[in-house]
């Protein structure tokens, strides 16, 4: 079974803790993260998402960021993180 997470429009410092807890609650199953609504991506939430991807990979599961908004993709790439697809598609 694949779980899904809908990211909020603003992923700032206040969202980092709740995002981490939400993702940890889904550990042990594949996860699709919907980034279509994201307008602003902060550094701490970026770190949470990258850490989650690495954790899931070590667990032999996938955590995929899908349908990244243009703003999400632009900000993700501006941080120098591994490329994320713009608009639709997947990034690992």
mmCIF file with all atom_site columns, C-alpha atoms in Angstrom:
data_model
loop_
_atom_site.group_PDB
_atom_site.id
_atom_site.type_symbol
_atom_site.label_atom_id
_atom_site.label_alt_id
_atom_site.label_comp_id
_atom_site.label_asym_id
_atom_site.label_entity_id
_atom_site.label_seq_id
_atom_site.pdbx_PDB_ins_code
_atom_site.Cartn_x
_atom_site.Cartn_y
_atom_site.Cartn_z
_atom_site.occupancy
_atom_site.B_iso_or_equiv
_atom_site.pdbx_formal_charge
_atom_site.auth_seq_id
_atom_site.auth_comp_id
_atom_site.auth_asym_id
_atom_site.auth_atom_id
_atom_site.pdbx_PDB_model_num
ATOM 1  C CA . UNK A 1 1  ? 0.000  0.000  0.000   1.00 0.00 ? 1  UNK A CA 1
ATOM 2  C CA . UNK A 1 2  ? 1.245  3.471  -0.878  1.00 0.00 ? 2  UNK A CA 1
ATOM 3  C CA . UNK A 1 3  ? 0.502  6.383  1.432   1.00 0.00 ? 3  UNK A CA 1
ATOM 4  C CA . UNK A 1 4  ? 0.144  9.937  0.202   1.00 0.00 ? 4  UNK A CA 1
ATOM 5  C CA . UNK A 1 5  ? 1.028  13.284 1.743   1.00 0.00 ? 5  UNK A CA 1
ATOM 6  C CA . UNK A 1 6  ? -0.313 16.613 0.479   1.00 0.00 ? 6  UNK A CA 1
ATOM 7  C CA . UNK A 1 7  ? 2.180  19.381 1.196   1.00 0.00 ? 7  UNK A CA 1
ATOM 8  C CA . UNK A 1 8  ? 0.799  22.772 2.286   1.00 0.00 ? 8  UNK A CA 1
ATOM 9  C CA . UNK A 1 9  ? 1.355  25.997 0.339   1.00 0.00 ? 9  UNK A CA 1
ATOM 10 C CA . UNK A 1 10 ? 3.979  27.243 2.793   1.00 0.00 ? 10 UNK A CA 1
ATOM 11 C CA . UNK A 1 11 ? 6.717  24.927 4.034   1.00 0.00 ? 11 UNK A CA 1
ATOM 12 C CA . UNK A 1 12 ? 8.470  27.220 6.490   1.00 0.00 ? 12 UNK A CA 1
ATOM 13 C CA . UNK A 1 13 ? 10.232 26.634 9.803   1.00 0.00 ? 13 UNK A CA 1
ATOM 14 C CA . UNK A 1 14 ? 6.886  26.167 11.583  1.00 0.00 ? 14 UNK A CA 1
ATOM 15 C CA . UNK A 1 15 ? 5.987  23.288 9.263   1.00 0.00 ? 15 UNK A CA 1
ATOM 16 C CA . UNK A 1 16 ? 9.272  21.371 9.620   1.00 0.00 ? 16 UNK A CA 1
ATOM 17 C CA . UNK A 1 17 ? 8.353  19.569 12.864  1.00 0.00 ? 17 UNK A CA 1
ATOM 18 C CA . UNK A 1 18 ? 4.826  18.606 11.830  1.00 0.00 ? 18 UNK A CA 1
ATOM 19 C CA . UNK A 1 19 ? 6.072  17.440 8.406   1.00 0.00 ? 19 UNK A CA 1
ATOM 20 C CA . UNK A 1 20 ? 8.745  15.299 10.063  1.00 0.00 ? 20 UNK A CA 1
ATOM 21 C CA . UNK A 1 21 ? 6.198  13.738 12.415  1.00 0.00 ? 21 UNK A CA 1
ATOM 22 C CA . UNK A 1 22 ? 3.733  13.096 9.586   1.00 0.00 ? 22 UNK A CA 1
ATOM 23 C CA . UNK A 1 23 ? 6.379  11.361 7.493   1.00 0.00 ? 23 UNK A CA 1
ATOM 24 C CA . UNK A 1 24 ? 7.731  9.313  10.411  1.00 0.00 ? 24 UNK A CA 1
ATOM 25 C CA . UNK A 1 25 ? 4.191  8.097  11.018  1.00 0.00 ? 25 UNK A CA 1
ATOM 26 C CA . UNK A 1 26 ? 4.228  6.624  7.513   1.00 0.00 ? 26 UNK A CA 1
ATOM 27 C CA . UNK A 1 27 ? 7.597  4.891  7.820   1.00 0.00 ? 27 UNK A CA 1
ATOM 28 C CA . UNK A 1 28 ? 7.496  1.322  6.627   1.00 0.00 ? 28 UNK A CA 1
ATOM 29 C CA . UNK A 1 29 ? 5.350  2.008  3.579   1.00 0.00 ? 29 UNK A CA 1
ATOM 30 C CA . UNK A 1 30 ? 5.921  3.643  0.211   1.00 0.00 ? 30 UNK A CA 1
ATOM 31 C CA . UNK A 1 31 ? 4.938  7.319  0.147   1.00 0.00 ? 31 UNK A CA 1
ATOM 32 C CA . UNK A 1 32 ? 3.960  9.732  -2.605  1.00 0.00 ? 32 UNK A CA 1
ATOM 33 C CA . UNK A 1 33 ? 4.394  13.374 -1.611  1.00 0.00 ? 33 UNK A CA 1
ATOM 34 C CA . UNK A 1 34 ? 2.187  15.769 -3.589  1.00 0.00 ? 34 UNK A CA 1
ATOM 35 C CA . UNK A 1 35 ? 3.998  19.084 -3.997  1.00 0.00 ? 35 UNK A CA 1
ATOM 36 C CA . UNK A 1 36 ? 1.467  20.688 -6.336  1.00 0.00 ? 36 UNK A CA 1
ATOM 37 C CA . UNK A 1 37 ? 0.227  23.287 -3.822  1.00 0.00 ? 37 UNK A CA 1
ATOM 38 C CA . UNK A 1 38 ? 3.642  24.458 -2.575  1.00 0.00 ? 38 UNK A CA 1
ATOM 39 C CA . UNK A 1 39 ? 4.329  28.169 -3.027  1.00 0.00 ? 39 UNK A CA 1
ATOM 40 C CA . UNK A 1 40 ? 7.269  28.503 -0.617  1.00 0.00 ? 40 UNK A CA 1
ATOM 41 C CA . UNK A 1 41 ? 9.858  25.921 0.435   1.00 0.00 ? 41 UNK A CA 1
ATOM 42 C CA . UNK A 1 42 ? 12.119 26.676 3.393   1.00 0.00 ? 42 UNK A CA 1
ATOM 43 C CA . UNK A 1 43 ? 15.484 25.109 4.123   1.00 0.00 ? 43 UNK A CA 1
ATOM 44 C CA . UNK A 1 44 ? 14.349 23.065 7.143   1.00 0.00 ? 44 UNK A CA 1
ATOM 45 C CA . UNK A 1 45 ? 11.468 21.451 5.250   1.00 0.00 ? 45 UNK A CA 1
ATOM 46 C CA . UNK A 1 46 ? 13.831 20.767 2.368   1.00 0.00 ? 46 UNK A CA 1
ATOM 47 C CA . UNK A 1 47 ? 16.116 18.970 4.840   1.00 0.00 ? 47 UNK A CA 1
ATOM 48 C CA . UNK A 1 48 ? 13.180 16.975 6.220   1.00 0.00 ? 48 UNK A CA 1
ATOM 49 C CA . UNK A 1 49 ? 12.175 15.856 2.722   1.00 0.00 ? 49 UNK A CA 1
ATOM 50 C CA . UNK A 1 50 ? 15.720 14.909 1.672   1.00 0.00 ? 50 UNK A CA 1
ATOM 51 C CA . UNK A 1 51 ? 16.295 13.052 4.941   1.00 0.00 ? 51 UNK A CA 1
ATOM 52 C CA . UNK A 1 52 ? 13.007 11.202 4.472   1.00 0.00 ? 52 UNK A CA 1
ATOM 53 C CA . UNK A 1 53 ? 13.972 10.195 0.933   1.00 0.00 ? 53 UNK A CA 1
ATOM 54 C CA . UNK A 1 54 ? 17.292 8.838  2.209   1.00 0.00 ? 54 UNK A CA 1
ATOM 55 C CA . UNK A 1 55 ? 15.646 7.025  5.118   1.00 0.00 ? 55 UNK A CA 1
ATOM 56 C CA . UNK A 1 56 ? 13.051 5.404  2.863   1.00 0.00 ? 56 UNK A CA 1
ATOM 57 C CA . UNK A 1 57 ? 15.778 4.374  0.411   1.00 0.00 ? 57 UNK A CA 1
ATOM 58 C CA . UNK A 1 58 ? 17.750 2.721  3.245   1.00 0.00 ? 58 UNK A CA 1
ATOM 59 C CA . UNK A 1 59 ? 14.547 0.923  4.221   1.00 0.00 ? 59 UNK A CA 1
ATOM 60 C CA . UNK A 1 60 ? 14.179 -0.325 0.631   1.00 0.00 ? 60 UNK A CA 1
ATOM 61 C CA . UNK A 1 61 ? 11.049 1.753  0.034   1.00 0.00 ? 61 UNK A CA 1
ATOM 62 C CA . UNK A 1 62 ? 10.225 4.708  -2.158  1.00 0.00 ? 62 UNK A CA 1
ATOM 63 C CA . UNK A 1 63 ? 9.351  8.222  -1.098  1.00 0.00 ? 63 UNK A CA 1
ATOM 64 C CA . UNK A 1 64 ? 8.584  10.139 -4.265  1.00 0.00 ? 64 UNK A CA 1
ATOM 65 C CA . UNK A 1 65 ? 7.869  13.831 -4.658  1.00 0.00 ? 65 UNK A CA 1
ATOM 66 C CA . UNK A 1 66 ? 5.191  13.993 -7.317  1.00 0.00 ? 66 UNK A CA 1
ATOM 67 C CA . UNK A 1 67 ? 3.490  16.868 -9.100  1.00 0.00 ? 67 UNK A CA 1
ATOM 68 C CA . UNK A 1 68 ? 5.926  19.468 -7.792  1.00 0.00 ? 68 UNK A CA 1
ATOM 69 C CA . UNK A 1 69 ? 4.659  22.988 -8.379  1.00 0.00 ? 69 UNK A CA 1
ATOM 70 C CA . UNK A 1 70 ? 6.912  25.279 -10.384 1.00 0.00 ? 70 UNK A CA 1
ATOM 71 C CA . UNK A 1 71 ? 7.654  27.278 -7.209  1.00 0.00 ? 71 UNK A CA 1
ATOM 72 C CA . UNK A 1 72 ? 8.540  24.082 -5.326  1.00 0.00 ? 72 UNK A CA 1
ATOM 73 C CA . UNK A 1 73 ? 10.856 22.874 -8.091  1.00 0.00 ? 73 UNK A CA 1
ATOM 74 C CA . UNK A 1 74 ? 12.514 26.284 -8.494  1.00 0.00 ? 74 UNK A CA 1
ATOM 75 C CA . UNK A 1 75 ? 13.176 26.661 -4.778  1.00 0.00 ? 75 UNK A CA 1
ATOM 76 C CA . UNK A 1 76 ? 14.288 23.024 -4.392  1.00 0.00 ? 76 UNK A CA 1
ATOM 77 C CA . UNK A 1 77 ? 16.794 23.485 -7.221  1.00 0.00 ? 77 UNK A CA 1
ATOM 78 C CA . UNK A 1 78 ? 17.921 26.900 -5.899  1.00 0.00 ? 78 UNK A CA 1
ATOM 79 C CA . UNK A 1 79 ? 19.079 25.148 -2.719  1.00 0.00 ? 79 UNK A CA 1
ATOM 80 C CA . UNK A 1 80 ? 21.240 22.898 -4.905  1.00 0.00 ? 80 UNK A CA 1
ATOM 81 C CA . UNK A 1 81 ? 19.299 19.778 -3.971  1.00 0.00 ? 81 UNK A CA 1
ATOM 82 C CA . UNK A 1 82 ? 19.021 16.895 -6.463  1.00 0.00 ? 82 UNK A CA 1
ATOM 83 C CA . UNK A 1 83 ? 16.717 17.897 -9.296  1.00 0.00 ? 83 UNK A CA 1
ATOM 84 C CA . UNK A 1 84 ? 12.994 17.646 -8.764  1.00 0.00 ? 84 UNK A CA 1
ATOM 85 C CA . UNK A 1 85 ? 10.503 17.526 -11.618 1.00 0.00 ? 85 UNK A CA 1
ATOM 86 C CA . UNK A 1 86 ? 8.548  20.677 -12.344 1.00 0.00 ? 86 UNK A CA 1
ATOM 87 C CA . UNK A 1 87 ? 4.777  20.548 -12.636 1.00 0.00 ? 87 UNK A CA 1
ATOM 88 C CA . UNK A 1 88 ? 4.296  16.813 -12.840 1.00 0.00 ? 88 UNK A CA 1
ATOM 89 C CA . UNK A 1 89 ? 6.324  13.680 -12.721 1.00 0.00 ? 89 UNK A CA 1
ATOM 90 C CA . UNK A 1 90 ? 8.583  12.325 -10.051 1.00 0.00 ? 90 UNK A CA 1
ATOM 91 C CA . UNK A 1 91 ? 11.881 13.039 -8.392  1.00 0.00 ? 91 UNK A CA 1
ATOM 92 C CA . UNK A 1 92 ? 13.890 10.742 -6.204  1.00 0.00 ? 92 UNK A CA 1
#
